Amino acid sequence: MSEQINIRFYEELNDFLPQEQRKTDFRHELKQSRSIKDLIESIGVPHTEIDLIIVNGESVDFNYLVHDSDHISVYPVFESLDISPLNHCQSKPLRNTCFVLDTHLGRLAAYLRMLGFDTLYRNDYDDPELARISVDEHRILLTCDRQLLMRKQITHGYFVRSRQPQQQLLEVLLRFDLFNNQRPFTRCMDCNGKIRAVDKQSIENLLPPDAKKYYNEFFQCEMCNKIYWKGSHYQKMKKMIERVNEC
Ligand SMILES: [Zn+2]
């Protein structure tokens, strides 16, 4: 069986595709009968990122069986367009919420990254820079500076009330309803890079003696190469996450 379909991915779903397949229709060979969920994931886009699939003009769910010559459009979670009559793939939208934080919120930045939220923070961002990043990159600006939020161009911001970092984290989770969007330990707390599992062998020479002796599972930041393992620091963080989620 050798059949072909036509497929196109929209908006941020293109992030998962090689350059030549982005923002364009492309043909894909159908080697076997499969569900649309399988097909999309085989192309490289995780189903959790998808909210709407249109095949030949009609919305379908993940179980739809793909046919020869199907014309498929795949969309992420919509922000404002009302698509409620259509067949949503996600019961709860998973649109990624991302942040930029002012210079006083370093600890909160680390905690948000710990929960997997895309969080920009540097201790030398000045106010115009923070405002520019928030607007240009559609990031929610978190700040303890009320004046900064009064800048005209800021459309998405939040004034952090508490001075206590764990309390601040809880505030942000509540304010933006993020409890179901957490992906703990998928982002580097130092640099905001993504973390992936690595073979012990490939990083063995970089490990402190105890980590080398007692642990076999390791993760590494794709950006700064920092290595993580499930030691005492991890256990402490895990307890903190549990506490925050109990509130
Ligand atoms: Zn890093």
Tab-separated table of C-alpha atoms and ligand atoms in Angstrom:
chain	number	residue	atom	x	y	z
A	1	MET	CA	0.000	0.000	0.000
A	2	SER	CA	1.416	3.345	-0.965
A	3	GLU	CA	-0.948	6.227	-0.589
A	4	GLN	CA	-0.406	9.890	-0.027
A	5	ILE	CA	-2.031	12.575	2.032
A	6	ASN	CA	-1.684	16.338	2.041
A	7	ILE	CA	-1.017	17.949	5.393
A	8	ARG	CA	-0.331	21.379	6.852
A	9	PHE	CA	0.499	22.494	10.385
A	10	TYR	CA	-0.415	25.915	11.739
A	11	GLU	CA	1.172	28.411	14.100
A	12	GLU	CA	3.526	27.083	16.756
A	13	LEU	CA	3.047	23.491	15.639
A	14	ASN	CA	5.582	24.381	12.959
A	15	ASP	CA	8.228	24.398	15.673
A	16	PHE	CA	8.243	20.618	15.511
A	17	LEU	CA	8.854	20.403	11.778
A	18	PRO	CA	11.950	20.607	9.631
A	19	GLN	CA	12.312	23.916	7.807
A	20	GLU	CA	10.959	22.696	4.457
A	21	GLN	CA	7.662	21.505	5.972
A	22	ARG	CA	6.885	24.645	7.947
A	23	LYS	CA	3.830	26.778	7.135
A	24	THR	CA	3.136	24.950	3.895
A	25	ASP	CA	1.135	22.016	2.540
A	26	PHE	CA	3.284	18.966	2.063
A	27	ARG	CA	2.689	15.437	0.833
A	28	HIS	CA	3.237	12.537	3.166
A	29	GLU	CA	3.328	8.894	2.229
A	30	LEU	CA	0.863	6.658	4.039
A	31	LYS	CA	2.616	3.329	4.431
A	32	GLN	CA	-0.075	1.711	6.550
A	33	SER	CA	-3.595	2.354	7.750
A	34	ARG	CA	-3.319	4.461	10.913
A	35	SER	CA	-5.130	6.935	13.118
A	36	ILE	CA	-4.543	10.604	12.567
A	37	LYS	CA	-2.977	10.853	16.027
A	38	ASP	CA	-0.354	8.257	15.061
A	39	LEU	CA	0.249	9.927	11.752
A	40	ILE	CA	0.764	13.382	13.278
A	41	GLU	CA	3.065	12.051	15.974
A	42	SER	CA	5.081	10.127	13.369
A	43	ILE	CA	5.680	13.468	11.652
A	44	GLY	CA	7.037	14.793	14.941
A	45	VAL	CA	4.232	16.818	16.499
A	46	PRO	CA	3.048	15.617	19.961
A	47	HIS	CA	-0.721	15.229	20.211
A	48	THR	CA	-0.798	17.288	23.418
A	49	GLU	CA	-0.008	20.390	21.356
A	50	ILE	CA	-3.017	20.000	19.100
A	51	ASP	CA	-6.549	21.233	19.600
A	52	LEU	CA	-8.152	21.002	16.187
A	53	ILE	CA	-7.788	18.760	13.153
A	54	ILE	CA	-9.701	19.427	9.955
A	55	VAL	CA	-9.857	16.677	7.310
A	56	ASN	CA	-11.415	17.516	3.966
A	57	GLY	CA	-13.254	20.420	5.579
A	58	GLU	CA	-14.578	18.640	8.667
A	59	SER	CA	-13.236	18.468	12.208
A	60	VAL	CA	-12.228	15.001	13.379
A	61	ASP	CA	-10.910	13.508	16.611
A	62	PHE	CA	-7.639	11.670	17.205
A	63	ASN	CA	-9.161	8.292	16.287
A	64	TYR	CA	-9.978	9.239	12.719
A	65	LEU	CA	-8.472	6.731	10.264
A	66	VAL	CA	-6.503	8.453	7.558
A	67	HIS	CA	-7.443	7.742	3.913
A	68	ASP	CA	-5.640	8.153	0.645
A	69	SER	CA	-5.667	11.759	-0.684
A	70	ASP	CA	-6.968	13.240	2.579
A	71	HIS	CA	-6.405	16.961	2.982
A	72	ILE	CA	-5.435	17.602	6.598
A	73	SER	CA	-4.981	20.852	8.566
A	74	VAL	CA	-3.670	20.728	12.127
A	75	TYR	CA	-4.080	23.596	14.599
A	76	PRO	CA	-2.798	24.366	18.097
A	77	VAL	CA	-5.000	25.734	20.870
A	78	PHE	CA	-6.706	28.910	19.692
A	79	GLU	CA	-6.406	31.950	21.880
A	80	SER	CA	-9.502	33.956	20.969
A	81	LEU	CA	-11.234	32.500	17.934
A	82	ASP	CA	-14.356	30.671	19.043
A	83	ILE	CA	-14.246	27.126	17.712
A	84	SER	CA	-16.576	25.598	20.300
A	85	PRO	CA	-18.941	23.916	17.778
A	86	LEU	CA	-15.983	22.005	16.371
A	87	ASN	CA	-14.412	18.840	17.616
A	88	HIS	CA	-11.709	19.790	20.137
A	89	CYS	CA	-8.873	17.341	20.614
A	90	GLN	CA	-7.977	18.706	24.031
A	91	SER	CA	-10.512	18.876	26.814
A	92	LYS	CA	-8.361	21.562	28.425
A	93	PRO	CA	-6.365	23.976	26.243
A	94	LEU	CA	-2.634	23.475	26.633
A	95	ARG	CA	-1.464	26.740	25.189
A	96	ASN	CA	1.921	27.429	26.559
A	97	THR	CA	2.002	30.313	29.028
A	98	CYS	CA	5.376	32.045	29.131
A	99	PHE	CA	6.834	34.743	31.289
A	100	VAL	CA	9.453	37.418	31.652
A	101	LEU	CA	10.387	38.464	35.192
A	102	ASP	CA	11.881	41.604	36.666
A	103	THR	CA	15.269	41.625	38.383
A	104	HIS	CA	13.829	41.115	41.899
A	105	LEU	CA	12.197	37.789	41.092
A	106	GLY	CA	15.154	35.453	40.538
A	107	ARG	CA	13.934	32.786	42.927
A	108	LEU	CA	10.431	32.799	41.426
A	109	ALA	CA	11.984	32.462	37.951
A	110	ALA	CA	13.839	29.320	39.063
A	111	TYR	CA	10.646	27.859	40.537
A	112	LEU	CA	8.584	28.544	37.408
A	113	ARG	CA	11.291	26.856	35.326
A	114	MET	CA	11.249	23.961	37.782
A	115	LEU	CA	7.556	23.501	36.934
A	116	GLY	CA	8.408	23.653	33.235
A	117	PHE	CA	7.189	27.161	32.420
A	118	ASP	CA	9.137	29.100	29.806
A	119	THR	CA	10.556	31.890	31.940
A	120	LEU	CA	13.004	34.605	30.920
A	121	TYR	CA	14.980	36.229	33.693
A	122	ARG	CA	18.235	38.129	33.938
A	123	ASN	CA	19.425	40.244	36.818
A	124	ASP	CA	20.351	43.046	34.426
A	125	TYR	CA	17.165	43.529	32.360
A	126	ASP	CA	16.166	47.177	32.622
A	127	ASP	CA	12.558	48.382	32.442
A	128	PRO	CA	12.449	49.220	28.707
A	129	GLU	CA	13.989	45.813	27.920
A	130	LEU	CA	11.442	43.984	30.105
A	131	ALA	CA	8.586	45.831	28.427
A	132	ARG	CA	9.956	45.139	24.954
A	133	ILE	CA	10.382	41.398	25.630
A	134	SER	CA	6.885	41.149	27.076
A	135	VAL	CA	5.292	42.811	24.046
A	136	ASP	CA	7.464	41.309	21.291
A	137	GLU	CA	7.469	37.762	22.611
A	138	HIS	CA	3.928	37.752	24.044
A	139	ARG	CA	5.235	36.969	27.499
A	140	ILE	CA	3.385	37.767	30.686
A	141	LEU	CA	5.440	40.284	32.621
A	142	LEU	CA	5.710	39.427	36.306
A	143	THR	CA	6.995	42.246	38.410
A	144	CYS	CA	7.044	43.824	41.860
A	145	ASP	CA	7.165	47.231	40.194
A	146	ARG	CA	3.720	48.712	39.736
A	147	GLN	CA	5.089	51.566	37.623
A	148	LEU	CA	6.479	49.124	35.116
A	149	LEU	CA	3.010	47.666	34.618
A	150	MET	CA	1.670	51.141	33.950
A	151	ARG	CA	3.714	51.460	30.780
A	152	LYS	CA	1.344	51.904	27.884
A	153	GLN	CA	2.593	49.109	25.685
A	154	ILE	CA	2.254	46.354	28.315
A	155	THR	CA	-0.850	44.291	27.669
A	156	HIS	CA	-0.133	41.202	29.770
A	157	GLY	CA	1.329	41.616	33.212
A	158	TYR	CA	0.859	40.769	36.829
A	159	PHE	CA	1.902	42.537	39.966
A	160	VAL	CA	3.435	39.982	42.327
A	161	ARG	CA	2.217	40.736	45.859
A	162	SER	CA	4.130	38.385	48.125
A	163	ARG	CA	7.816	38.780	48.982
A	164	GLN	CA	8.165	35.077	49.704
A	165	PRO	CA	9.178	33.048	46.603
A	166	GLN	CA	7.073	29.929	47.256
A	167	GLN	CA	4.083	32.133	47.978
A	168	GLN	CA	4.807	34.050	44.778
A	169	LEU	CA	4.771	30.796	42.849
A	170	LEU	CA	1.393	29.885	44.271
A	171	GLU	CA	0.089	33.361	43.412
A	172	VAL	CA	1.094	32.974	39.762
A	173	LEU	CA	-0.332	29.450	39.461
A	174	LEU	CA	-3.638	30.658	40.864
A	175	ARG	CA	-3.801	33.877	38.862
A	176	PHE	CA	-3.233	32.144	35.516
A	177	ASP	CA	-4.908	28.837	36.368
A	178	LEU	CA	-1.764	26.852	35.624
A	179	PHE	CA	-2.087	23.886	37.936
A	180	ASN	CA	-2.831	21.519	35.051
A	181	ASN	CA	-0.094	22.928	32.838
A	182	GLN	CA	2.858	21.992	34.991
A	183	ARG	CA	5.602	19.824	33.509
A	184	PRO	CA	7.991	19.546	36.433
A	185	PHE	CA	11.697	19.006	35.798
A	186	THR	CA	11.605	19.567	32.058
A	187	ARG	CA	13.424	22.922	32.107
A	188	CYS	CA	16.769	24.058	33.475
A	189	MET	CA	16.391	26.175	36.601
A	190	ASP	CA	19.556	28.117	35.759
A	191	CYS	CA	19.008	29.073	32.136
A	192	ASN	CA	15.450	28.113	31.072
A	193	GLY	CA	16.787	25.547	28.528
A	194	LYS	CA	15.021	22.243	27.988
A	195	ILE	CA	16.222	19.165	29.831
A	196	ARG	CA	16.584	15.745	28.241
A	197	ALA	CA	17.638	12.326	29.517
A	198	VAL	CA	21.279	11.412	28.833
A	199	ASP	CA	23.275	8.180	29.025
A	200	LYS	CA	25.402	7.989	32.124
A	201	GLN	CA	28.350	6.894	30.000
A	202	SER	CA	28.322	10.046	27.913
A	203	ILE	CA	28.672	12.383	30.924
A	204	GLU	CA	30.381	10.150	33.469
A	205	ASN	CA	33.597	12.158	33.519
A	206	LEU	CA	31.663	15.312	34.463
A	207	LEU	CA	29.983	13.839	37.562
A	208	PRO	CA	30.982	14.363	41.175
A	209	PRO	CA	32.058	11.038	42.804
A	210	ASP	CA	28.865	10.526	44.827
A	211	ALA	CA	26.542	11.107	41.899
A	212	LYS	CA	28.609	8.685	39.847
A	213	LYS	CA	28.476	6.074	42.560
A	214	TYR	CA	24.831	6.223	43.630
A	215	TYR	CA	22.804	7.309	40.576
A	216	ASN	CA	22.135	5.893	37.137
A	217	GLU	CA	19.522	8.224	35.727
A	218	PHE	CA	20.749	11.593	34.455
A	219	PHE	CA	19.356	14.585	32.617
A	220	GLN	CA	21.120	17.418	30.868
A	221	CYS	CA	20.188	20.946	29.863
A	222	GLU	CA	20.265	21.382	26.079
A	223	MET	CA	21.454	24.963	26.443
A	224	CYS	CA	23.987	25.204	29.280
A	225	ASN	CA	24.785	21.468	29.611
A	226	LYS	CA	24.129	21.435	33.339
A	227	ILE	CA	23.587	17.869	34.554
A	228	TYR	CA	20.710	16.893	36.846
A	229	TRP	CA	20.023	13.729	38.824
A	230	LYS	CA	17.453	12.741	41.404
A	231	GLY	CA	19.510	13.509	44.489
A	232	SER	CA	18.583	15.318	47.696
A	233	HIS	CA	17.975	18.628	45.906
A	234	TYR	CA	15.481	16.900	43.605
A	235	GLN	CA	13.667	15.327	46.579
A	236	LYS	CA	13.422	18.746	48.239
A	237	MET	CA	11.989	20.300	45.081
A	238	LYS	CA	9.521	17.457	44.682
A	239	LYS	CA	8.221	18.007	48.201
A	240	MET	CA	7.863	21.703	47.511
A	241	ILE	CA	5.861	20.994	44.340
A	242	GLU	CA	3.571	18.703	46.314
A	243	ARG	CA	3.047	21.407	48.936
A	244	VAL	CA	2.239	24.062	46.345
A	245	ASN	CA	-0.251	21.759	44.623
A	246	GLU	CA	-2.020	20.951	47.868
A	247	CYS	CA	-2.931	24.594	48.398
B	1	ZN	ZN	20.631	25.267	31.507
